[in-house]
Amino acid sequence: MLSISSTNTDSSSGTTKILTGSNMNPRVRKAEYAVRGELAIRSEKIKVELANGSSFPFQRVVGCNIGNPQALDQKPITFFRQVASLVEYPDLLKDENRELTLKLYPSDAIDRAKLLLANIGSVGAYSHSQGIPLIRENVARFISDRDGYPADPSKIFLTQGASAGVQLTLQMIVEHPDVGIMIPIPQYPLYTATLAVLDAKPVPYYLDESKAWGLTTEELQRSYDEAAKNGVETRALVIINPGNPTGQCLSEENMREIIEFCRKNRVILLADEVYQTNIYQPEERPFHSFKKVLKSMGPQYEGFEMISYHSISKGMIGECGRRGGYFECEGLDQSIMDEIYKISSISLCPNVQGQIMVDLMVNPPKKGDPSYVQYKQEYDAIYFSLIKRAKKLEEMFNSLEGCTCNSADGAMYLFPQIRLSKKAIAAAEVAGKAPDQFYCMALLEATGVCMVAGSGFGQVEGTAHFRSTFLPQPELFDEFCGGITKFHAGFMDKYRD
Amino acid sequence: MLSISSTNTDSSSGTTKILTGSNMNPRVRKAEYAVRGELAIRSEKIKVELANGSSFPFQRVVGCNIGNPQALDQKPITFFRQVASLVEYPDLLKDENRELTLKLYPSDAIDRAKLLLANIGSVGAYSHSQGIPLIRENVARFISDRDGYPADPSKIFLTQGASAGVQLTLQMIVEHPDVGIMIPIPQYPLYTATLAVLDAKPVPYYLDESKAWGLTTEELQRSYDEAAKNGVETRALVIINPGNPTGQCLSEENMREIIEFCRKNRVILLADEVYQTNIYQPEERPFHSFKKVLKSMGPQYEGFEMISYHSISKGMIGECGRRGGYFECEGLDQSIMDEIYKISSISLCPNVQGQIMVDLMVNPPKKGDPSYVQYKQEYDAIYFSLIKRAKKLEEMFNSLEGCTCNSADGAMYLFPQIRLSKKAIAAAEVAGKAPDQFYCMALLEATGVCMVAGSGFGQVEGTAHFRSTFLPQPELFDEFCGGITKFHAGFMDKYRD
């Protein structure tokens, strides 16, 4: 009876259920989240079957559907984990254990853990609902150091990951079903899923694949105007920078235009900046925060309403499972800030270990600290390896028949386009799947590689894409690329018109 | 600029904001959560002012507004924290460190950490969205051991605390604004707040204060019928057992009646059982799970739809800040289970350290294990101290003029009634506050003790109550009781008619 895979058999018992698919919350039913959808569910099943000895044409499932570095053996930053370990078990910080503890932990990790506990009390206690004050102060300092403009801890909310922050703030904005939120296409499906649940209107604007996934204000205005014509009141614009799934990184000039667009059209800017340190061409395409660009635009933009999101899940940290992040509010009305606090308080507080990881992210070891050298080495190793793997995967995709792929300025993904044959499209139709979903499912069954079909992110009608992370282990990367190449050639041959 | 207390001044700049209190999501605006409301916000401010040297008639703020044991110095269970510490820093588990690690950690904590990491990989990786399979298996075993009936890991969802589970499952049920959810009065305000956000109708049923906060099916039926008359389609019944804020513990017979009520009226049972180990009269008023009682009622209840919630925040564990819990689904349609999975996946996964604490809660050290003796000792010390403090506080409340208080069978709270003078009620009106809110604010300003007014939980019209935890430190408990007694006498004198 403890089998993990057993299914609910009650639905076949003939009794009518009180709650069914047809009378449940229709907004929830409508939400889609392809990143953990059909392909991911199938890959989880294959994992279990592999572990139980079933035979597949591959040894392991490689989850490229989601940016989950530590699931693919990326080592966590040692210093961060040392601090997290110490705050869990405060006995280690007692003077009588110091000699022993110092043999396992560096002194700066011990000092940091002590400082945190002195402020927090216990990681097992609910904290301030907005987040631990000391950590919010450190986040504010990080932002002001990054941007050269001041930041205010009272406008920062710690969250259980950026997703939770996005959900919470979108919830504030959606007054009625005709409220529209502009989202890029392709987009990260958290946005469409959340808008479906909130019963709001996604207002799509398209990134231009032919111009390295570029974004123009003409397209923003077209999108806004078209929505207005249809009776939609657009209240906010989501920008994902660096892009997900596209990896593009916006220029400062482009960002100024976007801010001007928002001001002119009275639209709140929601800046998803979780990939701000995943920047792979730092000279040509550096990251600029919207906060910095806004502040550089002078006093006539005073009061501009913006929320920006950050996370511990991405960057070189990759502490996804911990669920931590923050958002910074800029120019919001105090009544809205009070309401954000209230709604946060209903969920009590973000988990404290996630908050602590935010502290470590914004305040890592500094030059001269005992842990600095190791920290820098670990950080750089991950960073340069990501650059290398991004390049290698991009080249591989561009070498495939019918496949083209923009390079990644940033983030963790590539989003190549594939041109499928009529025969393949017809076979997909027979299988009841979108063509790119059909391709990705065949790839999964043949190689164990799990990607996400472009249809899950949105794409120009009639095109097909997929998203892959470039996170597989460096030592397995050639094997990974080789497997996809071989599968692709076979697939193209099989369905050649 | 880094001051934590600075306020948003943009709202006074004269520019009209895009988002304001009057065009934000009205469902969010409507939600109220008194546990962290006006009193708690004021108490946070006093804390900061105290720390900055301001003078108050007391030395410290005592937060009795929320069940947050570790914030009041309750020591965490050592074994649990040892495991949590080890999984954070896997280098400690390497063979070359074994000798040293064994000087700081017991061998069973090391073994458990190894087992968990072998299953999880890294606490920094996203896990299965439903929760780590091994941990769900352990939860199922815990439930089946507790109840004597089998449990199925595929029907268990790990969550970021019971609150997240309640929010997620209520969201499933609310199809349209005329859907009603029955809630007790007094209730834990998570329920009314969540229903406000979901735009559903709370259908109140009253607990009978004169009968130790007893619950009758006559009252349930009255409540249901009245809602039906008003066009409300009642879909679910929330039972909090042991009660919050009331502390009552239901008899098996009463629970059978409730289940029968649900079957007859086609209502899903939502059983909030987070206080299931906080049982203070285990002989007279033991805890029974609804799952066990349901299963004991025989095959004609096959397919009965129920969800029960549990948490790591309460009991003797009190790991609130970690955000962990689970819910078990019983009899739900498979399509609903699939939708619960989908909606969970949009938030990716519950934080992994919270999941690990669930594992430890359901699978603590056993007799004969190296850590058993210490575990048992720590557990019992907390348990017996809670019994003592509950009794002491109850007696104190009952000794106050105009105050009566039922004893707590369970949970962490007392919910005394106070009869205020006409003069006090008039003074409250002048201050623009509900009478009990006025009393609690005066108590906070005079003693530093933060409680929650009964109006935040709901109460019979014209009565006044407040909720207090009995969690203040044992060594400060007499001082705490003395402060309240003195304040109360003064308050009664001041406002004597």
GROMACS .gro file of N, CA, C and O in nm, chain A residues 46-54:
model
   36
   46ILE      N    1   1.008   0.767  -1.655
   46ILE     CA    2   1.120   0.690  -1.710
   46ILE      C    3   1.228   0.671  -1.603
   46ILE      O    4   1.284   0.562  -1.589
   47LYS      N    5   1.253   0.777  -1.526
   47LYS     CA    6   1.353   0.768  -1.417
   47LYS      C    7   1.321   0.652  -1.324
   47LYS      O    8   1.407   0.572  -1.288
   48VAL      N    9   1.193   0.646  -1.283
   48VAL     CA   10   1.150   0.540  -1.191
   48VAL      C   11   1.166   0.404  -1.258
   48VAL      O   12   1.218   0.309  -1.198
   49GLU      N   13   1.124   0.395  -1.385
   49GLU     CA   14   1.135   0.266  -1.456
   49GLU      C   15   1.282   0.224  -1.474
   49GLU      O   16   1.316   0.107  -1.456
   50LEU      N   17   1.367   0.321  -1.504
   50LEU     CA   18   1.511   0.291  -1.514
   50LEU      C   19   1.565   0.235  -1.382
   50LEU      O   20   1.637   0.135  -1.380
   51ALA      N   21   1.526   0.301  -1.274
   51ALA     CA   22   1.571   0.257  -1.142
   51ALA      C   23   1.519   0.117  -1.109
   51ALA      O   24   1.584   0.040  -1.038
   52ASN      N   25   1.403   0.085  -1.164
   52ASN     CA   26   1.346  -0.048  -1.140
   52ASN      C   27   1.395  -0.152  -1.242
   52ASN      O   28   1.341  -0.262  -1.248
   53GLY      N   29   1.493  -0.114  -1.324
   53GLY     CA   30   1.555  -0.212  -1.412
   53GLY      C   31   1.499  -0.220  -1.553
   53GLY      O   32   1.543  -0.304  -1.633
   54SER      N   33   1.403  -0.136  -1.587
   54SER     CA   34   1.351  -0.138  -1.724
   54SER      C   35   1.461  -0.095  -1.822
   54SER      O   36   1.552  -0.021  -1.784
   0.00000   0.00000   0.00000
